[in-house]
Short mmCIF file of C-alpha atoms in Angstrom, two decimals:
data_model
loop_
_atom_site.label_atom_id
_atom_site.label_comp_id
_atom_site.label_asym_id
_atom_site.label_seq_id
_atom_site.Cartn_x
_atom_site.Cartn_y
_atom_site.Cartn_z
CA UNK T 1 23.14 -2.49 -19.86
CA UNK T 2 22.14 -1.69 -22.89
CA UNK T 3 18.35 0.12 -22.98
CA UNK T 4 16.76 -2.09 -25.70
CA UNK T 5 17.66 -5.02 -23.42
CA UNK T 6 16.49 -3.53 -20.31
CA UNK T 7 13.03 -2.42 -22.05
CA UNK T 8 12.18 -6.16 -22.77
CA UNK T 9 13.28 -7.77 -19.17
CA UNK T 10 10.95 -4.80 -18.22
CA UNK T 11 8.03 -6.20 -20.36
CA UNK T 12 8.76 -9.55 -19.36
CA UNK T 13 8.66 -8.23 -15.68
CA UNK T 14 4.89 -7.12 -16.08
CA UNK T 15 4.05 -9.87 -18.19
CA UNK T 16 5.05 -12.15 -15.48
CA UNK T 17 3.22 -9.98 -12.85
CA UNK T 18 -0.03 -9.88 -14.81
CA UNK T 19 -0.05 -13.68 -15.63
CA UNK T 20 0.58 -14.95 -11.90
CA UNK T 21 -1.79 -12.77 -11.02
CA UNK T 22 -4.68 -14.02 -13.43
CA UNK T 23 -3.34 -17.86 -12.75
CA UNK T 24 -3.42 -17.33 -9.08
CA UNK T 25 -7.13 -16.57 -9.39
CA UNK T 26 -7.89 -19.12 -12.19
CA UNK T 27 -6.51 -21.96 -9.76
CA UNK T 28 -8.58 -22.16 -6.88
CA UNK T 29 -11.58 -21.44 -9.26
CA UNK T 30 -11.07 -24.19 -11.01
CA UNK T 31 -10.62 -26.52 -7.85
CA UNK T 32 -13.80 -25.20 -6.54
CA UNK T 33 -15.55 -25.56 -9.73
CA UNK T 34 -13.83 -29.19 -10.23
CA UNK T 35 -15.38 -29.87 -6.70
CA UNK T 36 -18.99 -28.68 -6.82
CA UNK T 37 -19.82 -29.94 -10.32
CA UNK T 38 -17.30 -32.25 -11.65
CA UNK T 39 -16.21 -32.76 -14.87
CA UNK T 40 -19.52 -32.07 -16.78
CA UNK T 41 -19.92 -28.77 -15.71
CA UNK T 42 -19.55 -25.36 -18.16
CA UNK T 43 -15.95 -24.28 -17.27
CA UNK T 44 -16.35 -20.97 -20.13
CA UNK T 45 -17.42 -19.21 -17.12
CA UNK T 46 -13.97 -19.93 -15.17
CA UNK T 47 -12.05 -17.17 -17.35
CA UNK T 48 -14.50 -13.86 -16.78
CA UNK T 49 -14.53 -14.90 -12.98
CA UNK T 50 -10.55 -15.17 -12.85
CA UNK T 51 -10.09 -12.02 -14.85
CA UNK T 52 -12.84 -10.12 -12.67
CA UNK T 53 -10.68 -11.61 -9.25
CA UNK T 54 -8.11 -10.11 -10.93
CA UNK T 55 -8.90 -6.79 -11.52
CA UNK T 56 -10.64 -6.13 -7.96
CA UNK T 57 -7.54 -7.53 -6.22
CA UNK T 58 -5.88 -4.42 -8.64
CA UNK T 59 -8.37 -1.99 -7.34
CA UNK T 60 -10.67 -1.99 -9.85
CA UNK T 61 -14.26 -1.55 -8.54
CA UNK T 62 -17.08 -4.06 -9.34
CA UNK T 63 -20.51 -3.19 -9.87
CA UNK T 64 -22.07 -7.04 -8.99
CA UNK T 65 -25.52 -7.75 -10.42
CA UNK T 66 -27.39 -10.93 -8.30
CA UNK T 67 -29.25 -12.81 -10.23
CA UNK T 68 -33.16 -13.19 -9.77
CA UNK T 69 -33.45 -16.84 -9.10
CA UNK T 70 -31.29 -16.36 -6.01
CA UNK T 71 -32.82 -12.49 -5.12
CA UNK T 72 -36.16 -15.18 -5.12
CA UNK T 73 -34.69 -17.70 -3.19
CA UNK T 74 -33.58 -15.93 -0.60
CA UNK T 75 -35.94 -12.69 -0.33
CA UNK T 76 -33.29 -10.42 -1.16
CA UNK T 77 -34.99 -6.82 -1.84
CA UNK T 78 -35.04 -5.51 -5.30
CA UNK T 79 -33.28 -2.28 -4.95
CA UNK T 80 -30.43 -4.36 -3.41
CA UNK T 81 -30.23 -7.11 -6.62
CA UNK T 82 -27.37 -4.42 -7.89
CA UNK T 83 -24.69 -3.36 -5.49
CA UNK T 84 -21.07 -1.63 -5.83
CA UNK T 85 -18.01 -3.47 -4.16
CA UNK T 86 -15.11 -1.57 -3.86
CA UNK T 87 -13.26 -2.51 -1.21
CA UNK T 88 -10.31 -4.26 -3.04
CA UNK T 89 -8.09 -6.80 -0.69
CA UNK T 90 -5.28 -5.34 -0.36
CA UNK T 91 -3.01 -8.17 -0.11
CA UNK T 92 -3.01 -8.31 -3.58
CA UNK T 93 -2.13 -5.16 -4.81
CA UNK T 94 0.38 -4.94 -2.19
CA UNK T 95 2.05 -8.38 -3.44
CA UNK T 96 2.06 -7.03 -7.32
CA UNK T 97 3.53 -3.62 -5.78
CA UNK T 98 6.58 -5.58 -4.49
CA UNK T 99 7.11 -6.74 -7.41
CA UNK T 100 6.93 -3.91 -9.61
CA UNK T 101 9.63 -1.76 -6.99
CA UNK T 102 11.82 -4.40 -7.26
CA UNK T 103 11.56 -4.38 -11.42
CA UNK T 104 11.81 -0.60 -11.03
CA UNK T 105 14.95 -0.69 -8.73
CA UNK T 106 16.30 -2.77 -11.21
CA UNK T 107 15.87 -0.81 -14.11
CA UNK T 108 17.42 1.76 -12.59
CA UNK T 109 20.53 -0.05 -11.49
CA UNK T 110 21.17 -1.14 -15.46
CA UNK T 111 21.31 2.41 -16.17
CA UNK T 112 17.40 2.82 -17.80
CA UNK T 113 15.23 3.37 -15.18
CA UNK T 114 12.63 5.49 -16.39
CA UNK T 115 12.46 3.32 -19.95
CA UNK T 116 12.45 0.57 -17.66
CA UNK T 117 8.92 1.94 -15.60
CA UNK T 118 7.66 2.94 -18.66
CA UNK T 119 7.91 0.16 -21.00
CA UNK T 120 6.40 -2.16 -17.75
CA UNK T 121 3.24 0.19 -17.54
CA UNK T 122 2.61 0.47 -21.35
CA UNK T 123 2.90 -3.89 -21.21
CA UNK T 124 0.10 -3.82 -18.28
CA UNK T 125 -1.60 -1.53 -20.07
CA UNK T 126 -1.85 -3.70 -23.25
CA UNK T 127 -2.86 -6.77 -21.43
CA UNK T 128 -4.98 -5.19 -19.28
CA UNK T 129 -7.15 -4.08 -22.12
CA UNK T 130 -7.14 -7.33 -23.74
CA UNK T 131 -8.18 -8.62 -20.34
CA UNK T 132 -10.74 -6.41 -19.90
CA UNK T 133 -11.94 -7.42 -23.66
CA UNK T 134 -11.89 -11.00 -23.41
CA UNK T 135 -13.58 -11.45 -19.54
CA UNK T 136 -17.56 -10.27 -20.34
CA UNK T 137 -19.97 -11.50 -17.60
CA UNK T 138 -23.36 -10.01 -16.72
CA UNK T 139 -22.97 -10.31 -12.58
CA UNK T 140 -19.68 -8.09 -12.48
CA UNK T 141 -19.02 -5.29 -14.46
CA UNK T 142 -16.21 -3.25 -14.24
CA UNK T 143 -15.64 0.09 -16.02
CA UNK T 144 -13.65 0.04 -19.40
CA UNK T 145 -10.90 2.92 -18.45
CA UNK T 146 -10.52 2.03 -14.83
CA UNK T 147 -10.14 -1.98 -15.71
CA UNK T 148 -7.20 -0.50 -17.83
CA UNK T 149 -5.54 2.50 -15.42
CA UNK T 150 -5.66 0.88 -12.02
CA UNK T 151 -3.71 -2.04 -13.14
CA UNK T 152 -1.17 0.27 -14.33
CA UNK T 153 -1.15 2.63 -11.56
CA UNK T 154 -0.67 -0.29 -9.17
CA UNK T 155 2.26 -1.70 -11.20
CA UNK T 156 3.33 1.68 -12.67
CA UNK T 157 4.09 3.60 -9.15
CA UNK T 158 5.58 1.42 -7.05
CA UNK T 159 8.07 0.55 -10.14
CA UNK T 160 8.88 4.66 -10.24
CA UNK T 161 9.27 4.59 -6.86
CA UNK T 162 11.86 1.62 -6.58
CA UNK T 163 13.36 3.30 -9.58
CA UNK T 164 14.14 6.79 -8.02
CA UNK T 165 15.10 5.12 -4.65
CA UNK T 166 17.68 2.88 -6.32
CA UNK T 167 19.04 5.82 -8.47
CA UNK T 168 19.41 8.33 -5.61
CA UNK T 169 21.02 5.34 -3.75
CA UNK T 170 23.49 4.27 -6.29
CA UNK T 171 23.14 6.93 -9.08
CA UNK T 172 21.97 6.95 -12.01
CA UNK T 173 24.32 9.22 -14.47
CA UNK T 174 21.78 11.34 -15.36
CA UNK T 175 18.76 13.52 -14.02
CA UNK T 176 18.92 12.15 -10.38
CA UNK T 177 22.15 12.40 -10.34
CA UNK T 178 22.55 15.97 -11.33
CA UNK T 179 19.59 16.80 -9.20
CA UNK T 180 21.47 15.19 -6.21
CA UNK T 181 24.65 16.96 -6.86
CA UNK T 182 22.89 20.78 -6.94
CA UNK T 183 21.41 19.39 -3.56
CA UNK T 184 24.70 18.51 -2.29
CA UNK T 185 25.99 21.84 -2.83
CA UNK T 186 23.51 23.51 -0.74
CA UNK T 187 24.06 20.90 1.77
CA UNK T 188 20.19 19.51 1.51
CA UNK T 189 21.03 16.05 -0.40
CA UNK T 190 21.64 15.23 2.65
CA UNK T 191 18.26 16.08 4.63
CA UNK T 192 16.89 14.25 1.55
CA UNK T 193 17.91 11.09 2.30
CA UNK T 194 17.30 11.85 5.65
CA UNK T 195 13.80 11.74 5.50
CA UNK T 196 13.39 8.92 3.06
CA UNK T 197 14.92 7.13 5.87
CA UNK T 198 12.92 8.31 8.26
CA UNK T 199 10.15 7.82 5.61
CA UNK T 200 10.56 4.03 5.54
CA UNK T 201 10.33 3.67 9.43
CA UNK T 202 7.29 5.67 9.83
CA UNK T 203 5.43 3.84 7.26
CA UNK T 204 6.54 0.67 8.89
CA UNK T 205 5.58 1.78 12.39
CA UNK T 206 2.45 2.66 10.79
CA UNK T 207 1.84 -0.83 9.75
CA UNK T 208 3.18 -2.21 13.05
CA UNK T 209 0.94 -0.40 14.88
CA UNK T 210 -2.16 -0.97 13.07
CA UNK T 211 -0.66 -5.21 13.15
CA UNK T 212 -1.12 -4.88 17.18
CA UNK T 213 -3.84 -3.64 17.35
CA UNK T 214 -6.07 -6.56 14.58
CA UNK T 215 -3.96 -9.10 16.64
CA UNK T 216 -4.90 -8.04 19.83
CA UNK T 217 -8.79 -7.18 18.61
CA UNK T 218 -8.39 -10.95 17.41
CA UNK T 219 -7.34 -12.51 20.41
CA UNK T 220 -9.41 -10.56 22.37
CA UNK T 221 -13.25 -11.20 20.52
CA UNK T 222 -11.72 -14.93 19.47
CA UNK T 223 -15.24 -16.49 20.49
CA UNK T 224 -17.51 -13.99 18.84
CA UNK T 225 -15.01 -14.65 15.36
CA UNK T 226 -15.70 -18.53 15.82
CA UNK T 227 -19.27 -18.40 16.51
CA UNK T 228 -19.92 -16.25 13.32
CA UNK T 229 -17.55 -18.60 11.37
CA UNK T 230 -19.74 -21.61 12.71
CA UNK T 231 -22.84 -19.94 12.18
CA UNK T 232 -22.06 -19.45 8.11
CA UNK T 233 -22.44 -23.42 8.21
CA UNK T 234 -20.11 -24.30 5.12
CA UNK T 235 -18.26 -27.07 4.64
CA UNK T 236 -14.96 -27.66 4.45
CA UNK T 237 -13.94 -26.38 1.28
CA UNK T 238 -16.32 -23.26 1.40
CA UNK T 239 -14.58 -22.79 4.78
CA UNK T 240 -11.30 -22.35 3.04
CA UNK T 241 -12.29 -20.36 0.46
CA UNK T 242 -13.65 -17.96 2.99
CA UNK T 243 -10.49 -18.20 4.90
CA UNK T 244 -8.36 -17.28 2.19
CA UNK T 245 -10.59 -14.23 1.32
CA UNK T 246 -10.13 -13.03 4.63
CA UNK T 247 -6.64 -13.04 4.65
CA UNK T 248 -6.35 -11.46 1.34
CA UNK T 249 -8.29 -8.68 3.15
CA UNK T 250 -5.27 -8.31 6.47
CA UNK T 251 -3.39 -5.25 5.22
CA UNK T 252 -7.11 -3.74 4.90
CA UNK T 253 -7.74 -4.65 8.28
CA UNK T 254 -4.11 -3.14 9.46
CA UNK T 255 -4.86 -0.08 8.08
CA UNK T 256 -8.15 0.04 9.50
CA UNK T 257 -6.12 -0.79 13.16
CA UNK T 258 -3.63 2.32 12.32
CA UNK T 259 -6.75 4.74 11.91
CA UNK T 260 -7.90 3.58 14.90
CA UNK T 261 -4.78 4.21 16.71
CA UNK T 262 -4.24 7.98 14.98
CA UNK T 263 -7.40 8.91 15.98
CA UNK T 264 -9.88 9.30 13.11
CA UNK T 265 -10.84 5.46 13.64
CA UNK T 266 -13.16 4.19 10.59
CA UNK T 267 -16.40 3.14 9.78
CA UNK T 268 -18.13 0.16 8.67
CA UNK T 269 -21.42 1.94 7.07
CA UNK T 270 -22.87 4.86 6.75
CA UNK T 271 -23.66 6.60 10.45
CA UNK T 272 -21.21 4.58 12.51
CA UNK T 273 -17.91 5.16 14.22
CA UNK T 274 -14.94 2.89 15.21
CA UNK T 275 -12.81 5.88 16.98
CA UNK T 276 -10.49 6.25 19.94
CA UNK T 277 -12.81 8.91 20.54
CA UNK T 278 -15.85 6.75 21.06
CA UNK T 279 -17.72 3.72 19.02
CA UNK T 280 -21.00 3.68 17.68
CA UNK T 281 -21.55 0.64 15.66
CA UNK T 282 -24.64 -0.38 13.55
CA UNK T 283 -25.72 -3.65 11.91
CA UNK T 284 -22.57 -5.06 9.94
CA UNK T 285 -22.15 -7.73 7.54
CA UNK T 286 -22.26 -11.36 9.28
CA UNK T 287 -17.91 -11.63 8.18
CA UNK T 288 -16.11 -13.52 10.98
CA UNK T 289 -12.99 -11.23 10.83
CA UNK T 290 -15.55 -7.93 11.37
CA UNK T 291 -16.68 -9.07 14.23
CA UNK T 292 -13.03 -8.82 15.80
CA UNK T 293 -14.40 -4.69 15.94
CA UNK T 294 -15.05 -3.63 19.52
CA UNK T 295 -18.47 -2.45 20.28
CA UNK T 296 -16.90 0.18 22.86
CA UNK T 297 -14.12 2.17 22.93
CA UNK T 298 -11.38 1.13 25.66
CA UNK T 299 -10.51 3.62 27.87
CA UNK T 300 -6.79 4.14 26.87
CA UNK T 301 -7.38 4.41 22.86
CA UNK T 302 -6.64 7.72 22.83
CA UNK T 303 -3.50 6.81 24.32
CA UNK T 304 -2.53 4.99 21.33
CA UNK T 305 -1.70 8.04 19.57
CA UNK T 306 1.68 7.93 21.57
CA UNK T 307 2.85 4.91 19.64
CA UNK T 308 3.01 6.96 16.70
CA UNK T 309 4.64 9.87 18.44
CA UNK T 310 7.19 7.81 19.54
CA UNK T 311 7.49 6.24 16.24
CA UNK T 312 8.00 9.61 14.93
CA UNK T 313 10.87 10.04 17.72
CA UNK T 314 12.11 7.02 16.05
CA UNK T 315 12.51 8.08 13.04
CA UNK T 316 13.36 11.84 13.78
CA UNK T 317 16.94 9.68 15.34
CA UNK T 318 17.66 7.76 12.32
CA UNK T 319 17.00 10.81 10.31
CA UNK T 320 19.45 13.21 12.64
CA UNK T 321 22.60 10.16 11.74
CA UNK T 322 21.99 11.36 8.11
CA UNK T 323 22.67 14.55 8.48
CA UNK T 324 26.47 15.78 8.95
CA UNK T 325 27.75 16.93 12.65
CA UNK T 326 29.35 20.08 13.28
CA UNK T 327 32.64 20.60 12.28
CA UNK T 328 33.57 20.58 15.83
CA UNK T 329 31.93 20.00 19.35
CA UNK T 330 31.93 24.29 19.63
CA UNK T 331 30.31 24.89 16.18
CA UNK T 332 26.44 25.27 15.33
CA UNK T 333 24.73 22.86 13.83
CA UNK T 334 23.46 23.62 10.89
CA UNK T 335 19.39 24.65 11.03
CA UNK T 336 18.16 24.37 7.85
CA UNK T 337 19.09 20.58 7.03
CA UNK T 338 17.32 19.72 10.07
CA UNK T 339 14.38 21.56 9.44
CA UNK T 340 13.60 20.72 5.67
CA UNK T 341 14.23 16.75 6.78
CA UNK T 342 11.44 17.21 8.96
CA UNK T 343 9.48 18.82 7.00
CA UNK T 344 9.45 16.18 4.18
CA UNK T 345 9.33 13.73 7.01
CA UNK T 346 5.83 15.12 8.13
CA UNK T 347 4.42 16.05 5.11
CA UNK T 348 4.97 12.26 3.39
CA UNK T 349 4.08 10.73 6.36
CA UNK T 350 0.88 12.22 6.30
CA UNK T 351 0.55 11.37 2.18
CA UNK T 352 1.48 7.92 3.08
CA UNK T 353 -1.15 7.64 5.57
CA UNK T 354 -3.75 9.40 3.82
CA UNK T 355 -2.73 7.23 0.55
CA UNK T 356 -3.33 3.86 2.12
CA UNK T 357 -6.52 4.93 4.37
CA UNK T 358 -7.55 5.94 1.05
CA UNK T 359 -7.41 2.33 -0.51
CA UNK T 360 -9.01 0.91 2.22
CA UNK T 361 -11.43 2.30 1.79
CA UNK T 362 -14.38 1.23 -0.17
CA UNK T 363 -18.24 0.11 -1.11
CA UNK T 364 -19.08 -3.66 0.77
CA UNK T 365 -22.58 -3.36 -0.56
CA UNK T 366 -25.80 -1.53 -1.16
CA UNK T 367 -26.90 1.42 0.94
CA UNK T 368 -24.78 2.46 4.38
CA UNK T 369 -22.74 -0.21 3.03
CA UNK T 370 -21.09 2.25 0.58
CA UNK T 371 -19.52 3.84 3.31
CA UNK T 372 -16.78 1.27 4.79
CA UNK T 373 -13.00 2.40 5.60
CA UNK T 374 -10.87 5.15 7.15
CA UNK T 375 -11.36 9.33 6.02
CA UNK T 376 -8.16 9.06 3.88
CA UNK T 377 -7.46 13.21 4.68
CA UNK T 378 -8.63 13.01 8.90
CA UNK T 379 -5.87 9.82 9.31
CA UNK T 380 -3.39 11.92 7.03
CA UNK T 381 -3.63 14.63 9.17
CA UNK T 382 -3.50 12.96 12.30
CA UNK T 383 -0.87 10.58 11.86
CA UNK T 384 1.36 13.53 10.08
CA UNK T 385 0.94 15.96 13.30
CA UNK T 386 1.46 12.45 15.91
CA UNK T 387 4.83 11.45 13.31
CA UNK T 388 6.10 15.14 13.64
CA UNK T 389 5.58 15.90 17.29
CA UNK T 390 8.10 13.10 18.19
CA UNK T 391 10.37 13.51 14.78
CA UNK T 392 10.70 17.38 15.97
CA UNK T 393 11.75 16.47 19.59
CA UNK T 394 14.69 14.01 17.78
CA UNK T 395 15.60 16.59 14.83
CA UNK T 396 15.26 20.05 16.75
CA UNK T 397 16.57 19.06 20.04
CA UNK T 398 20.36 19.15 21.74
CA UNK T 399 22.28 16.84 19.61
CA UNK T 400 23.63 13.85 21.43
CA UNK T 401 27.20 13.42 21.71
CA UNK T 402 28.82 10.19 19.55
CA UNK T 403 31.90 8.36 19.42
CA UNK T 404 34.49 9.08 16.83
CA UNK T 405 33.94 5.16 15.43
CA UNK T 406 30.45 6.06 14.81
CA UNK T 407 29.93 6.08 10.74
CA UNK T 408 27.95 8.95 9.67
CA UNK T 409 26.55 7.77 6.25
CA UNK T 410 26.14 10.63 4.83
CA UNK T 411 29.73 10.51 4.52
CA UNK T 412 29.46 8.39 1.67
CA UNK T 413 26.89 10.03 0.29
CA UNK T 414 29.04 13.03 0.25
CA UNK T 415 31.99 11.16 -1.34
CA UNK T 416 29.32 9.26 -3.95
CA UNK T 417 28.48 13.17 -4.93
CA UNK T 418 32.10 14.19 -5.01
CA UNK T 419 32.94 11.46 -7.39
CA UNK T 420 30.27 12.24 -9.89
CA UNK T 421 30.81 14.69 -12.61
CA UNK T 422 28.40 17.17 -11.98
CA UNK T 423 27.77 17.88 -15.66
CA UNK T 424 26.88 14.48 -16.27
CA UNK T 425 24.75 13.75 -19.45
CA UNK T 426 21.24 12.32 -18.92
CA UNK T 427 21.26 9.01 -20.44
CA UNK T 428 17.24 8.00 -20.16
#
């Protein structure tokens, strides 16, 4: 396709993913607005809210500002009127990721993939800033150069990553391509793909995990949920507003679950502890879904790390397919494949882990309440050695006999590489 042509479905891509975004927030504002003051009210306040919804659903930190009628009202202490909240839902970002890996991946299938990434994260960019421009409110600032790079860096990576995944996949007749075929001869393009595979099932068991474990938590302090939900005493539409803010906050929560289950735990203010190791909880804010969060440690948590270990396992299989088989039943297998797939098997895993602990993590308000979320590096670690104690059982170990109709498919990887030119010229 030709580049010019992929460059503006690009731009249309992150034009589309910035203005369902915005709309998405502007909607139920205005329903809510509609509702509590009808048609007279002033809706010029509807845009700087949607905009600000926005951009902390893209990670963008808020610094919110109370104002003193309600500080007044309610006896709220002064040094608490200003407070930082940066603990983004992560639904959202997660949603606009999608998106962007799927633009990315399809960039790089029309030849242009890095033009593709680029021209999407210069368009977020732009709008971004005029976003940031236009949306001026005194009760939630935001600062200039983060309203303007987290968008981007939210749309921008996952669209780089679907980009390289699709070109190492399918090629792209250019610098991934060349880069897989100098792999190929050394025989690593195919512990390379190896690991990406294993890649994608450790992050998922990773998020399976950390699913259990909110669902059970859920099921298990159901009544305590309920009774802070009924003690909030909103009506029916503030109900579902609340409802809907929780959920936007899930993957948060999963995470959370997953840190729990590595070993590191979390904590929900300054000076307490949500760890297999032992809980020590403080006063936390009166949010139904919190209150899922065991006062005690059960007795098995630190059992839990073995769901990662054999999720590395897992993983360590699918990524032992990828590589070839000996020659014949008598011949060594080679070491080296093996050992470099687990390597970048272990070391992502852990950068995966560490990455998302690291967004949900965050400020939920003034003073311990800066402190909320998983130690991005301590879950890293932990979930990298847990992932490559099982992975190293499955990728060092005695290699398990298959059947001669088994597909190996790095077969057609191996053929894909054979029928590239390996002086290809690099087209982005």
């Amino acid at each position: 396709m030709n580049r010019l042509l992929v460059a503006l479905l690009s731009a249309v891509d992150a034009l589309v993913a910035v203005a369902v975004g915005v709309v998405a927030a502007l909607a139920p504002l205005t329903v809510l607005w509609a509702v509590a003051f009808g048609a007279g009210a002033d809706w010029s306040a509807l845009w700087p809210a949607a905009v600000r919804l926005w951009q902390f659903g893209n990670l963008v930190p808020l610094e919110i500002t109370l104002p003193q009628e309600y500080t007044v009202a309610t006896g709220i202490a002064p040094d608490a009127v200003t407070m930082p909240l940066s603990l983004a839902p992560l639904a959202v970002a997660g949603l606009i990721a999608m998106f962007a890996a799927r633009s990315g991946g399809r960039a790089a299938a029309s030849g242009a993939g890095f033009t593709g990434v680029a021209v999407g994260a210069v368009t977020v960019a732009a709008l971004s800033a005029v976003l940031a421009t236009t949306a001026r409110t005194p009760f939630a600032a935001v600062t200039p150069w983060q309203a303007v790079l987290f968008p981007v860096l939210v749309f921008a990576v996952p669209a780089l990553i679907g980009a390289l995944v699709r070109a190492w996949r399918d090629g792209d007749d250019g610098l991934v391509d060349s880069l897989f075929v100098r792999l190929d001869r050394s025989g690593y393009a195919a512990a390379v793909s190896a690991a990406g595979r294993a890649l994608a099932i450790s992050a998922l068991g990773f998020a399976a995990v950390g699913a259990l474990l909110v669902g059970v938590a859920v099921l298990a302090r159901g009544g305590a949920i309920i009774s802070l939900s009924q003690a909030a005493n909103v009506d029916a539409l503030g109900a579902t507003a609340f409802t809907i803010a929780q959920l936007a906050y899930l993957p948060t929560l999963i995470v959370w679950g997953a840190a729990f289950a590595a070993g590191p735990g979390f904590v929900v203010g300054a000076g307490s502890t949500v760890a297999a190791s032992g809980t020590q909880l403080g006063v936390i804010p009166s949010i139904p879904v919190l209150a899922a969060i065991p006062p005690a440690t059960p007795s098995f948590a630190l059992l839990l790390a073995l769901l990662f270990v054999a999720v590395g396992f897992v993983a360590g299989l699918a990524a032992r397919r990828r590589l070839p088989a000996p020659a014949s039943p008598l011949a060594a297998e080679p070491f080296g494949p093996r050992l470099a797939a687990l390597a970048g098997l272990v070391v992502t895993s852990g950068l995966v882990a560490a990455s998302l602990s690291a967004l949900a993590s965050g400020a939920l308000g003034p003073d311990r309440l800066t402190q909320v979320g998983p130690a991005a590096g301590a879950v890293g670690l932990a979930f990298a050695l847990e992932i490559g104690v099982g992975a190293a059982i499955a990728l060092l170990g005695p290699r398990a006999s298959r059947s001669t109709d088994d597909v190996d498919a790095d077969d057609r990887d191996r053929e894909r590489a054979g029928a590239r030119d390996a002086d290809a010229p690099w087209v982005e």
